[in-house]
XYZ file of C-alpha atoms in Angstrom:
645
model
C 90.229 -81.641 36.942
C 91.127 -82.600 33.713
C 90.750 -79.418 30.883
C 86.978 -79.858 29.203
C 87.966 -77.829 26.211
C 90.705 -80.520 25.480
C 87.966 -83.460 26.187
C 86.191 -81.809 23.604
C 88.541 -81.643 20.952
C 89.202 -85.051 21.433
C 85.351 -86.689 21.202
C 84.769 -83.721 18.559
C 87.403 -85.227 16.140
C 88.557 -83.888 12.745
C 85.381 -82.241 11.928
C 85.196 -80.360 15.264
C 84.723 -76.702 13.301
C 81.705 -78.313 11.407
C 80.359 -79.456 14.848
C 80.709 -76.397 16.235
C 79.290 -74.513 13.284
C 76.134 -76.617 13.767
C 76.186 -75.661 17.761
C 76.093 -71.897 16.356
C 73.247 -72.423 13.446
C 71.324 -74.734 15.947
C 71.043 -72.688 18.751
C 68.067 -70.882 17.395
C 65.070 -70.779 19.386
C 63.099 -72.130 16.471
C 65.201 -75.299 16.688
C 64.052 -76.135 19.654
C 62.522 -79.501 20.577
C 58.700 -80.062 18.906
C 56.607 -80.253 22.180
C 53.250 -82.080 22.182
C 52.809 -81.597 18.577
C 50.376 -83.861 16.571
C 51.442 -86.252 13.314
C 50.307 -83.454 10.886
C 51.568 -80.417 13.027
C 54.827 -82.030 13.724
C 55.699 -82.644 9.872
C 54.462 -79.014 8.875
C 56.991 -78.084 11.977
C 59.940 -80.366 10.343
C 58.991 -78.979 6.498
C 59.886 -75.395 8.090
C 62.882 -76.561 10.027
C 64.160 -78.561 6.758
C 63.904 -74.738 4.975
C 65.683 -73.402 7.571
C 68.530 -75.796 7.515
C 68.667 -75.185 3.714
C 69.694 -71.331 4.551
C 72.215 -71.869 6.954
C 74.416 -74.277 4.711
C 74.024 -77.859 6.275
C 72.276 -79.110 2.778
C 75.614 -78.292 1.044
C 78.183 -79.839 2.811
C 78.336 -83.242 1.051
C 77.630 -81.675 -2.417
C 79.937 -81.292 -5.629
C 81.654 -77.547 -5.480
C 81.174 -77.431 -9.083
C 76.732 -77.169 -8.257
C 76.862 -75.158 -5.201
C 78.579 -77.688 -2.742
C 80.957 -77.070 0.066
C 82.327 -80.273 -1.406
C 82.623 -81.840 2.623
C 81.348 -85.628 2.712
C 82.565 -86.203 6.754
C 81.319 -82.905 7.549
C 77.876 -83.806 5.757
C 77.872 -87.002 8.010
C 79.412 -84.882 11.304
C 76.868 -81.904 10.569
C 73.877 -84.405 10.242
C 75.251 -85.851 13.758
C 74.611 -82.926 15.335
C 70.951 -82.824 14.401
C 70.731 -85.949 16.660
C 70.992 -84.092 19.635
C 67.784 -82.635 18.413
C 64.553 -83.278 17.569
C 65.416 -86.850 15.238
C 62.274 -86.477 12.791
C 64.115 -83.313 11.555
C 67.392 -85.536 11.384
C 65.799 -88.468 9.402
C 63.983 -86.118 6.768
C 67.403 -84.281 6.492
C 69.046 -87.489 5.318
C 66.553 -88.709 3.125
C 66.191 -85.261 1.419
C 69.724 -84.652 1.242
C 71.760 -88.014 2.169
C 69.033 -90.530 0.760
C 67.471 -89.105 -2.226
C 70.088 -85.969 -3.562
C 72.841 -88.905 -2.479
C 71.694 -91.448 -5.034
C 71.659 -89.146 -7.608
C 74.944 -87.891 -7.004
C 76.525 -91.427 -6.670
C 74.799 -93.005 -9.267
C 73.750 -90.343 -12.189
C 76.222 -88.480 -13.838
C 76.726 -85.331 -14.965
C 73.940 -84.728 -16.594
C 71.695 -85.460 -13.311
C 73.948 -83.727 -11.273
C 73.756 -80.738 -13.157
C 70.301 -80.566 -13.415
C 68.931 -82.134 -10.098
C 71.454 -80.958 -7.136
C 71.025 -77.363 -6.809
C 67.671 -77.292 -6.157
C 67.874 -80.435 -3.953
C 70.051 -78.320 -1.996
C 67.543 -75.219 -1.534
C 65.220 -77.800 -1.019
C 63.323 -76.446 -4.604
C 63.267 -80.335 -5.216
C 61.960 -82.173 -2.575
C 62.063 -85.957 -2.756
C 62.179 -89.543 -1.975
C 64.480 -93.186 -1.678
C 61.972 -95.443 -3.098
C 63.735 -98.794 -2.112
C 62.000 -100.912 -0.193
C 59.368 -102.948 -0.929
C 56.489 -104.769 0.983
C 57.820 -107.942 -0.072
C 61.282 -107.407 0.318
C 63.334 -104.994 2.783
C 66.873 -106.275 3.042
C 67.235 -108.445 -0.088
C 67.714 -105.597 -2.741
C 68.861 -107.702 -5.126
C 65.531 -109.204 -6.018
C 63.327 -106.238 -5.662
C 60.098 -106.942 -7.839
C 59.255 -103.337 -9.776
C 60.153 -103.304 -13.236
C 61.565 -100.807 -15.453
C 60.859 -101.444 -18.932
C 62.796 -100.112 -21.769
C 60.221 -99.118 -24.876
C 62.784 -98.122 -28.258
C 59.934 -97.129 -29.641
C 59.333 -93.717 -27.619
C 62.587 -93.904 -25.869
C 61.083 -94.187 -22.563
C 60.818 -96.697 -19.763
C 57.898 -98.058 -17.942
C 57.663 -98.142 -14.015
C 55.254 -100.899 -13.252
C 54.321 -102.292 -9.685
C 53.526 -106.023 -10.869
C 51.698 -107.335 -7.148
C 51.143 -105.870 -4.202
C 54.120 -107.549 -2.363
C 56.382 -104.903 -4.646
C 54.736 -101.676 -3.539
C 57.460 -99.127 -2.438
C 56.925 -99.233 1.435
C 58.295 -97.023 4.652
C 59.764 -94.593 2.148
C 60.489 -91.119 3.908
C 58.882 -87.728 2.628
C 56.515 -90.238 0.321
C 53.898 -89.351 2.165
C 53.129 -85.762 1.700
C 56.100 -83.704 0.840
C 58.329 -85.615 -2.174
C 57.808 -84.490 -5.799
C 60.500 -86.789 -7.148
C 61.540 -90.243 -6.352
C 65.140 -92.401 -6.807
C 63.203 -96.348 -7.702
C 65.021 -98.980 -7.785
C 63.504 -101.550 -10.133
C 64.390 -104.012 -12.516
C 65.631 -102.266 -15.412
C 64.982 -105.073 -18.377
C 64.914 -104.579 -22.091
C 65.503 -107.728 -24.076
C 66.245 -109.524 -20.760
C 66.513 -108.126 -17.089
C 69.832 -106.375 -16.536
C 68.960 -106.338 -12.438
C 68.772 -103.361 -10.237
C 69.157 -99.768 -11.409
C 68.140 -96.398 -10.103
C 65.375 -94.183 -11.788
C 64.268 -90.615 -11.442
C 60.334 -90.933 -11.352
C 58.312 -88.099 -11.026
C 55.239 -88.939 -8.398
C 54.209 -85.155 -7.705
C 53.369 -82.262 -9.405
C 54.331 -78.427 -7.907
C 50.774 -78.445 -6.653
C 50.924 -81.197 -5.130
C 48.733 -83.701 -6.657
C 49.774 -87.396 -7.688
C 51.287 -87.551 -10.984
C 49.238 -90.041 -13.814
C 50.234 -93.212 -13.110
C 51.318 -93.144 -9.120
C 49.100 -94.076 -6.250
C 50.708 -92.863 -2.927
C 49.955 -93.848 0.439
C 50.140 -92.658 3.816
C 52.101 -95.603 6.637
C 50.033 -93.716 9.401
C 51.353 -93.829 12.805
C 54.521 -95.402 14.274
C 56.175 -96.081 17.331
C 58.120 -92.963 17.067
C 59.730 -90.142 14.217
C 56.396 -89.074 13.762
C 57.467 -85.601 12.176
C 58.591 -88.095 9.128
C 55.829 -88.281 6.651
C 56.425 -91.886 5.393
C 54.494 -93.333 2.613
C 53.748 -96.294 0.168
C 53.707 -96.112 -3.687
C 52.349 -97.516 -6.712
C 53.278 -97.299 -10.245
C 50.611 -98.027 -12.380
C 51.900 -98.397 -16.234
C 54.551 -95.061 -15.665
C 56.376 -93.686 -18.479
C 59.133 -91.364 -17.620
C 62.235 -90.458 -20.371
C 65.412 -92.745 -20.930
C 67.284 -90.011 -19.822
C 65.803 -90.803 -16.134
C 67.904 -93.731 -15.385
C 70.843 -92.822 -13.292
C 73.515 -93.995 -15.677
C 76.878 -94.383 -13.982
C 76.953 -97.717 -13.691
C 74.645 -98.655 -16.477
C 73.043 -97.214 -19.628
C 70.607 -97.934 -22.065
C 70.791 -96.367 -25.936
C 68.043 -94.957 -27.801
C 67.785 -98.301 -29.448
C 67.620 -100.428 -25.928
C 71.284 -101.629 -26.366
C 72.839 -101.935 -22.492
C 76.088 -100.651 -21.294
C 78.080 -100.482 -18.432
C 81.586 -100.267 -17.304
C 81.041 -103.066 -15.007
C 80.035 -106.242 -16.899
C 79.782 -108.574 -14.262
C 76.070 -108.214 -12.751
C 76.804 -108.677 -8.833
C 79.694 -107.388 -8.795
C 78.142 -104.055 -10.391
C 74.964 -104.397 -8.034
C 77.271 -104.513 -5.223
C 78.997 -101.686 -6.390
C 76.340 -99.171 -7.144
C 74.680 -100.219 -3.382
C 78.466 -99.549 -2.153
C 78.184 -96.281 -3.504
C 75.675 -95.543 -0.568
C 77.128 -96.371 2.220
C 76.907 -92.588 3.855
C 74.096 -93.336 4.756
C 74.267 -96.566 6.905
C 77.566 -94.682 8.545
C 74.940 -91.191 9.013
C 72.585 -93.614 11.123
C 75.174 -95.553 13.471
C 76.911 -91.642 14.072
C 73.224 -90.361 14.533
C 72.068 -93.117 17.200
C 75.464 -92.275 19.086
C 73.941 -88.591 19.040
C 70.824 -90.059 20.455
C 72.943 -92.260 23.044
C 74.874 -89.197 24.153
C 71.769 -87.069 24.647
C 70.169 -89.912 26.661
C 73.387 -90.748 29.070
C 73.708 -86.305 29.474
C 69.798 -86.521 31.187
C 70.259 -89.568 32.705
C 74.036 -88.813 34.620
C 72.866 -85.219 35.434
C 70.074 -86.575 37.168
C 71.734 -88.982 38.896
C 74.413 -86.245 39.915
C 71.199 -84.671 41.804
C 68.101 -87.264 42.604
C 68.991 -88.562 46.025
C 67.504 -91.669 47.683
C 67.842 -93.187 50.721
C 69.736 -92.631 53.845
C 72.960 -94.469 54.947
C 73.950 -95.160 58.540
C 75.656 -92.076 59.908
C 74.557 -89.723 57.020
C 72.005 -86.699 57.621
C 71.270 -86.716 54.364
C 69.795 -89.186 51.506
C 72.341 -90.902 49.153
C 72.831 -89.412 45.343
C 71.873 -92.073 42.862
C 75.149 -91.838 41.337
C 76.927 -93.029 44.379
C 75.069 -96.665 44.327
C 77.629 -98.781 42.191
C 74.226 -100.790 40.911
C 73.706 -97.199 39.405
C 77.094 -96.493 38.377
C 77.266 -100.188 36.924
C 73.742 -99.202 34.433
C 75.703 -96.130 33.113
C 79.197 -95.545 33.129
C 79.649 -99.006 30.978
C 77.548 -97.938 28.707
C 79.213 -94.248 28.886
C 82.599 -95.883 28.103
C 81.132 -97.696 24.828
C 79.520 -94.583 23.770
C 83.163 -93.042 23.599
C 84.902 -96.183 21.999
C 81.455 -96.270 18.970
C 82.616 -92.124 18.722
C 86.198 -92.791 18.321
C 85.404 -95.585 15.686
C 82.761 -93.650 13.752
C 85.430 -90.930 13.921
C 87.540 -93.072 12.048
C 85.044 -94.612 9.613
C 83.835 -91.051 8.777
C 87.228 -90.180 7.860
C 87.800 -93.330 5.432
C 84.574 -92.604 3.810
C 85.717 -88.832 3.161
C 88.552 -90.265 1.444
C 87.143 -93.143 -0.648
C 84.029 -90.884 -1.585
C 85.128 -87.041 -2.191
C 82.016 -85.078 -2.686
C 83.693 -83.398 -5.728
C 83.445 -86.856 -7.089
C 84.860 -90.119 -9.183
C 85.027 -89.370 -13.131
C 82.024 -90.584 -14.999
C 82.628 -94.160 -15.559
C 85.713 -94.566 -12.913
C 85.010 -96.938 -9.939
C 85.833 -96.768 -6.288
C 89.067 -98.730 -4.959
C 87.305 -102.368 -4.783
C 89.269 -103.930 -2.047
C 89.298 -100.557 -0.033
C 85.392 -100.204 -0.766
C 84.554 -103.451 0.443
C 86.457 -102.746 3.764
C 84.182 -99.585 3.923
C 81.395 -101.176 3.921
C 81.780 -104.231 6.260
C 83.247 -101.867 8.778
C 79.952 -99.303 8.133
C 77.479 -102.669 8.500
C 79.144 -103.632 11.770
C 79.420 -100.403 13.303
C 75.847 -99.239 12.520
C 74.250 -102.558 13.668
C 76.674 -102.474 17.394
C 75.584 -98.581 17.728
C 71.963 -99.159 17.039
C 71.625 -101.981 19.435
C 73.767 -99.825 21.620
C 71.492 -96.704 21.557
C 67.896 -99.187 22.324
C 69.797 -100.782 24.913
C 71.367 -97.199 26.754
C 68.794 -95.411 26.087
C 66.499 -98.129 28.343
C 68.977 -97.879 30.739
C 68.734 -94.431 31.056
C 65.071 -94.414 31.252
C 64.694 -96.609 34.342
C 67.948 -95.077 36.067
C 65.551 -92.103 36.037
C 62.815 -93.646 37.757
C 59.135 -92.288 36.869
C 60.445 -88.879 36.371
C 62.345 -90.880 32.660
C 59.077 -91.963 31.897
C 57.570 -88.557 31.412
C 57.956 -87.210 27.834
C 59.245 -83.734 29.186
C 62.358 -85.471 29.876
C 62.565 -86.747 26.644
C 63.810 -90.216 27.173
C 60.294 -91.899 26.089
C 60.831 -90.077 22.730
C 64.504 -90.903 22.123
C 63.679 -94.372 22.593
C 60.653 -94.620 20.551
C 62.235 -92.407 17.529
C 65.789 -94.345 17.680
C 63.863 -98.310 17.619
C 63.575 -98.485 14.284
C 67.685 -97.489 13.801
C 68.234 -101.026 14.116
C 66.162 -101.534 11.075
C 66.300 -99.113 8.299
C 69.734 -99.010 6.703
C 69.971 -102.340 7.087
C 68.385 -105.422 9.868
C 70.800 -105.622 11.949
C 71.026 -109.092 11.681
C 71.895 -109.029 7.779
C 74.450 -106.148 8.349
C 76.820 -108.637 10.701
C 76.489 -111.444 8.008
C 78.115 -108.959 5.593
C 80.905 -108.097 8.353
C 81.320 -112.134 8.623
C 80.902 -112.784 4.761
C 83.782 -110.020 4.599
C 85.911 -111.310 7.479
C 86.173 -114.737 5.729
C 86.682 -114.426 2.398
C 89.323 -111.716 2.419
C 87.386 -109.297 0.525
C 87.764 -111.194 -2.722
C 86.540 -109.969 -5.636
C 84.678 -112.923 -6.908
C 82.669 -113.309 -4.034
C 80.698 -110.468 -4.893
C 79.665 -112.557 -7.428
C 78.190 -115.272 -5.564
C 74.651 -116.622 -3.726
C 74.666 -117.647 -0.469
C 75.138 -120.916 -1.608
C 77.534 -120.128 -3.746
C 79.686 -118.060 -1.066
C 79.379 -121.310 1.386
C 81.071 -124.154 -1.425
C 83.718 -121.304 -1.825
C 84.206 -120.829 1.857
C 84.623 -124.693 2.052
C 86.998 -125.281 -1.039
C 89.309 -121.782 -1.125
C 89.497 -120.202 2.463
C 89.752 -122.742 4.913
C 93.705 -123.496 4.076
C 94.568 -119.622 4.242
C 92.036 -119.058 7.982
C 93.970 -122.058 9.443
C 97.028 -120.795 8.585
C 96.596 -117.074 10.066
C 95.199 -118.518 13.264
C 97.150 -121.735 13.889
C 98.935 -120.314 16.614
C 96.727 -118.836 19.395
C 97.803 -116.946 21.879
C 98.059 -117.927 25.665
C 98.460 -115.566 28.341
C 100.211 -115.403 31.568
C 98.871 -112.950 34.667
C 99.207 -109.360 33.195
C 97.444 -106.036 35.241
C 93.779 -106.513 33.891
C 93.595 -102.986 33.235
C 97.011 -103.399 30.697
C 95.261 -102.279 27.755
C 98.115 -104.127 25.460
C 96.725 -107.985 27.502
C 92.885 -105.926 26.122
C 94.104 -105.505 22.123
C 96.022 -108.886 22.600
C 92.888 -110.851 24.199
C 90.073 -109.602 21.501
C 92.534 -110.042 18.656
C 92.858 -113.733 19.927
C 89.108 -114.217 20.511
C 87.935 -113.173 16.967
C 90.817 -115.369 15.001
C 89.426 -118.315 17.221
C 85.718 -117.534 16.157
C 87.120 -117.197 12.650
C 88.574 -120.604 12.928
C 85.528 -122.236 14.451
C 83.085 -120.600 12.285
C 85.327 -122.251 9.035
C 85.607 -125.691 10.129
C 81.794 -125.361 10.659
C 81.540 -124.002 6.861
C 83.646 -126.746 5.599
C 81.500 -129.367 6.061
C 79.467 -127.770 3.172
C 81.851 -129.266 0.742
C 81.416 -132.739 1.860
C 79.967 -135.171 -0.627
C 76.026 -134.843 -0.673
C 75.923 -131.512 1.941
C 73.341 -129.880 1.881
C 75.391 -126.242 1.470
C 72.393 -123.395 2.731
C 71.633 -126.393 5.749
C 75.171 -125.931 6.707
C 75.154 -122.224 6.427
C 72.212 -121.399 7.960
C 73.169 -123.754 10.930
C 76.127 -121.971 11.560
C 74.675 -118.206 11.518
C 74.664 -118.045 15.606
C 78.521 -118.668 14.858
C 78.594 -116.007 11.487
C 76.715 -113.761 14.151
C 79.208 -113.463 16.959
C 81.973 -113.365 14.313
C 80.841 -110.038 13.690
C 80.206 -108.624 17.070
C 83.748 -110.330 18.643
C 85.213 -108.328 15.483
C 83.876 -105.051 15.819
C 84.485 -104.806 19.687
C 88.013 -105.398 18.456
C 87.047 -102.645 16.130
C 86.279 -100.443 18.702
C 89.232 -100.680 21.076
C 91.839 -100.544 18.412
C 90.080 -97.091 17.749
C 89.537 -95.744 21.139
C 93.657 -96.822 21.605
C 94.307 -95.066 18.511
C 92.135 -92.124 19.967
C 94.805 -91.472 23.126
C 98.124 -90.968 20.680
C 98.348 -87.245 21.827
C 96.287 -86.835 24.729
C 98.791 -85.913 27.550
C 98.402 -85.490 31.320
C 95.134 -85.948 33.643
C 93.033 -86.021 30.196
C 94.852 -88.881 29.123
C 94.405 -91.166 32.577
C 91.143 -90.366 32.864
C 90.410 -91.589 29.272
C 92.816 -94.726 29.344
C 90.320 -95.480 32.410
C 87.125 -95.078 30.325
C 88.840 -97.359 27.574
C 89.719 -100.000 30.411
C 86.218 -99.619 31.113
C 85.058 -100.565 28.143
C 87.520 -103.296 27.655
C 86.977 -105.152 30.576
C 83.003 -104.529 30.484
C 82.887 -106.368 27.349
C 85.176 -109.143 28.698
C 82.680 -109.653 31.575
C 79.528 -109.806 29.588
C 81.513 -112.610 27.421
C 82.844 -114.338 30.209
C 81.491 -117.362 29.469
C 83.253 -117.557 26.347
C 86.840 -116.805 27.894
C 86.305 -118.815 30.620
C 85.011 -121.944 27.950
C 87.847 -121.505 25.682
C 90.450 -121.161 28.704
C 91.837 -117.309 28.564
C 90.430 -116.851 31.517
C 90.944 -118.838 34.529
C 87.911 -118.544 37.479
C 89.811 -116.735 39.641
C 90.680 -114.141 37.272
C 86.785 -113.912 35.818
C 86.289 -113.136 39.106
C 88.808 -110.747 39.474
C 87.418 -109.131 36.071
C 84.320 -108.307 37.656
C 85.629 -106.409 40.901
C 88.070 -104.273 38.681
C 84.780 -103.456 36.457
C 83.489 -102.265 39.936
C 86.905 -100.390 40.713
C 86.550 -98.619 37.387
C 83.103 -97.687 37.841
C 84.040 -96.168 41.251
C 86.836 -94.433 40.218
C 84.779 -92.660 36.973
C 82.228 -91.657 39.483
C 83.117 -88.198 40.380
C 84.320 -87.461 36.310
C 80.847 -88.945 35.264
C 78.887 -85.401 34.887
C 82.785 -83.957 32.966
C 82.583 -87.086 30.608
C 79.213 -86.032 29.474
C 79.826 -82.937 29.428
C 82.595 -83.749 27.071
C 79.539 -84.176 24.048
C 79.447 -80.841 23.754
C 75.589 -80.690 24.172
C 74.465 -77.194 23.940
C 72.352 -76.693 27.488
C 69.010 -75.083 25.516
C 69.729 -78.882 23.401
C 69.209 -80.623 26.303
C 65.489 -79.591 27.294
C 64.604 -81.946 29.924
C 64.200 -80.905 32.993
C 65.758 -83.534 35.461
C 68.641 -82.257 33.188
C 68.069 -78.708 33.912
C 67.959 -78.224 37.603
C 64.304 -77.981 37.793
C 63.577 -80.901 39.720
C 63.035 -80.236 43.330
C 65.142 -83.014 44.001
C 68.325 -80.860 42.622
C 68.248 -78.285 45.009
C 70.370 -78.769 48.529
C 67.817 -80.741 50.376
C 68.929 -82.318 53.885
C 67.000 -85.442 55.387
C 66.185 -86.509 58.694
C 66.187 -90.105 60.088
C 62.778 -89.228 61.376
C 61.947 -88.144 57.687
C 61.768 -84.755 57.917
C 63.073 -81.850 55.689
C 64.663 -79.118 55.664
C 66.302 -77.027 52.188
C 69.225 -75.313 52.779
């Protein structure tokens, strides 16, 4: 058996002191999972758990030193992992008070915000809001409909929600507990200088709507129901000049605009770049959810028996039925590639962003940046859909006893749905892995529309895609599970996507094309772009994972990886078999080493998931516990009978 303690410090990863830190700080009773609670009860119960977290040092992490801070961005994103294991209404209103709200003013207001605002966001003194979204328009920031208008003549601006369609919708803590809200709104003084950021005051200490604000209550949802989301209304609001979070643009006591960046996409792009922790905190805290799901539903399957075999006194454990082993252990192999990768992406981010901060008026490294963020969009929208999809699985590999909310799958799946839409639709997020993909990251395209970007693609890129993937690879009769033929085979299928999806593009430059027809004609094509990329994404990381894992550990996990690699092959077989990288006898052959895999992982299944490092009071489900009658050492009859040993 292959050392757990080592398995640990492998899936842990760089931050593995913060993780276990959280374990420790966690492991209070009071932490424990909500119960039966109603809306109201469960928010007062996350309110006292957000307090609590506040006292034990997770609000800190990802703050400057210089306020209070432990000056730790990837431990702020690994810390706020670890509250995924938990109860994920107390992990959402955690990153909205202190990722979300106290993260846009420390990426986009400088010092004098900082020095004012982020201590007592971090005692939770200052609770607030991320007043983004709007009724009218989720994913397309740029043309957000509240206004900000400068007035010179008492320095202020007014906040003013113009129709309906540009109420502030969905926004976290809105509801009940936020005194202070980041808005994005048009910010326009003699003309519209686009989005900006603006402190707006929408409570006072006792609670009651400030002049000005009407705020709403969203009601009930499918799930996160300990989240106290809201709508709002600004009704003719004056707050001071001094409210706009100024980093990348200022206005001066006489209305004249500023800003180090003078291009205005290119500085929308950047100040939205700025928060990017938080699409990376939601892929890394699905994977928690993922994790928590695939821990209840293996340990059950380690115990539930069903059904006799010939020759066998006694019924067959669930996990010994390769239709079983085929709903999990796939998906178990993915979940450690997405860990490896958000590993990674964590680490870039901690770089790129140090929570000590960029000087006023500095920049982050554009091309780097950019990379950031496509890699963030991709990886968030793959883990998402991962998490719905797994955590499904896991609910009917657990029969009736995973629809029962005491086992907690029910919840997990109804609290992680709307992952695949907040931080991003999914849908969008791949466009911006594909927009990134083909253009090279280059600095004017930040610039452009859609149909803009398209006439670009068509006159500038396609020379430089065909020459990078003018020579594809062809492959001989390797071992399936050699995971060199894996890196060599997805590497190949993305640059052929890339080169099918540009000759598609192309024909927007043609005399009289219609460019957004051509574009939005091709988006099936921009959409598996994306995914083809990131599952590249994902091996190159979980490869990158084994450099100095020795011995049994190491096998066991080049397994898993093979898993993964040739589980993803399979499901895309279609497209390897189409394109001729596969021939049918070897698609066929794909499928039985899949099976092979699967049968081999069987009996490390329950050590792999153990390898999360899931505290056992964390796990509060009882098919997960042992106190299912079906875990104790039952025998079975042919004649039906039974008898516990």
């Amino acid at each position: 058996m292959s050392d757990l303690a080592e398995l640990r410090r492998v899936f842990d990863g760089r931050w593995a002191e913060v993780r276990e830190e959280a374990r420790k700080a966690l492991r209070r009773p009071e932490f424990g999972l909500a119960g039966d609670l109603g809306r109201d009860a469960h928010r007062q119960r996350v309110w006292e758990l957000l307090e609590q977290l506040a006292t034990v040092g997770h609000s800190r992490l990802g703050f400057p030193t210089r306020y209070g801070g432990l000056g730790d961005t990837g431990g702020s994103v690994a810390s706020f992992e670890m509250l995924g294991y938990g109860d994920l209404s107390l992990m959402v209103k955690s990153g909205v008070q202190w990722g979300l709200f106290g993260g846009a003013i420390q990426a986009l207001g400088t010092e004098r915000h900082h020095a004012t605002y982020l201590p007592p966001i971090m005692s939770l003194e200052l609770p607030g809001c991320f007043a983004m979204t709007e009724t009218g328009h989720g994913s397309d920031v740029q043309h957000l409909r509240t206004t900000a208008t400068y007035d010179p003549e008492t320095r202020e601006f007014v906040v003013e929600t113009p129709h309906e369609a540009a109420r502030k919708d969905y926004i976290g803590g809105a509801a009940r507990d936020a005194r202070l809200a980041v808005v994005f709104a048009q910010l326009v003084t003699t003309e519209s200088h686009g989005v900006h950021a603006f402190l707006v005051p929408i409570r006072d200490e006792q609670g009651h709507p400030c002049p000005g604000v009407r705020i709403g209550d969203c009601g009930g949802k499918a799930g996160l129901d300990g989240v106290d989301n809201g709508r709002l209304w600004f009704d003719q609001v004056r707050i001071p000049r001094e409210n706009l979070l100024n980093r990348y643009g200022d206005v001066a006591e006489d209305g004249t605009y500023s800003s180090p960046i003078d291009n205005a996409g290119r500085r929308f792009f950047t100040m939205l770049g700025t928060l990017v922790r938080g699409r990376i905190s939601v892929a890394g805290g699905a994977g928690s959810a993922t994790q928590t799901a695939l821990s209840i539903a293996i340990r059950y399957g380690e115990s539930r028996r069903q059904f006799t075999a010939p020759g066998r006194d006694r019924e067959v454990v669930l996990l010994d039925y390769l239709a079983h082993q085929r709903a999990l252990l796939p998906a178990l192999a993915k979940t450690y590639a997405l860990r490896f990768a958000q590993e990674d992406l964590v680490r870039t981010l901690h770089e790129l962003q140090p929570a000590d901060g960029l000087a006023d008026g500095d920049t982050p490294n554009g091309v780097a940046q950019r990379q950031l963020e496509a890699r963030a969009a991709g990886l968030k929208a793959v883990a998402t859909w991962h998490a719905s999809a797994t955590i499904q699985a896991c609910r009917e590999a657990c029969g009736g006893a995973g629809y029962l909310t005491e086992n907690r799958l029910p919840q997990l799946r109804a609290d992680t749905d709307v992952f695949t839409t907040f931080e991003g639709d999914n849908r969008v997020l791949l466009q911006l892995v594909a927009k990134g993909l083909l253009t090279g990251y280059r600095d004017q395209l930040g610039d452009l529309d859609a149909l803009g970007m398209v006439r670009f693609l068509a006159d500038q890129v396609w020379e430089a895609v065909t020459e990078r993937t003018s020579a594809l690879r062809r492959f001989g009769e390797p071992d399936l599970r050699d995971r060199e033929w894996h890196l060599a085979l997805f590497e190949d299928r993305e640059k052929h996507v890339l080169e099918g999806l540009a000759k598609r593009l192309r024909k927007a430059g043609e005399p009289g094309a219609d460019a957004f027809a051509v574009f939005n004609d091709a988006q099936d094509h921009v959409l598996r772009l994306a995914r083809v990329h990131v599952e590249r994404v994902l091996l190159e990381a979980f490869t990158a994972a084994l450099d100095g894992v020795t011995g049994e550990l190491r096998a066991l996990l080049e397994r898993v990886c093979a898993l993964y690699a040739l589980s993803t092959i399979e499901a895309d077989l279609a497209w390897f078999l189409g394109h001729g990288r596969i021939t049918p006898s070897r698609a066929k052959r794909v499928t039985s080493v899949v099976n092979e895999l699967c049968q081999e992982l069987r009996p490390d299944a329950l050590f792999l998931v153990d390898g999360f490092g899931i505290p056992e009071d964390w796990l509060d489900a009882p098919i997960a516990q042992g106190a299912e009658e079906q875990r104790q050492d039952v025998m079975y009859s042919h004649d039906g009978s039974v008898a516990v040993r």
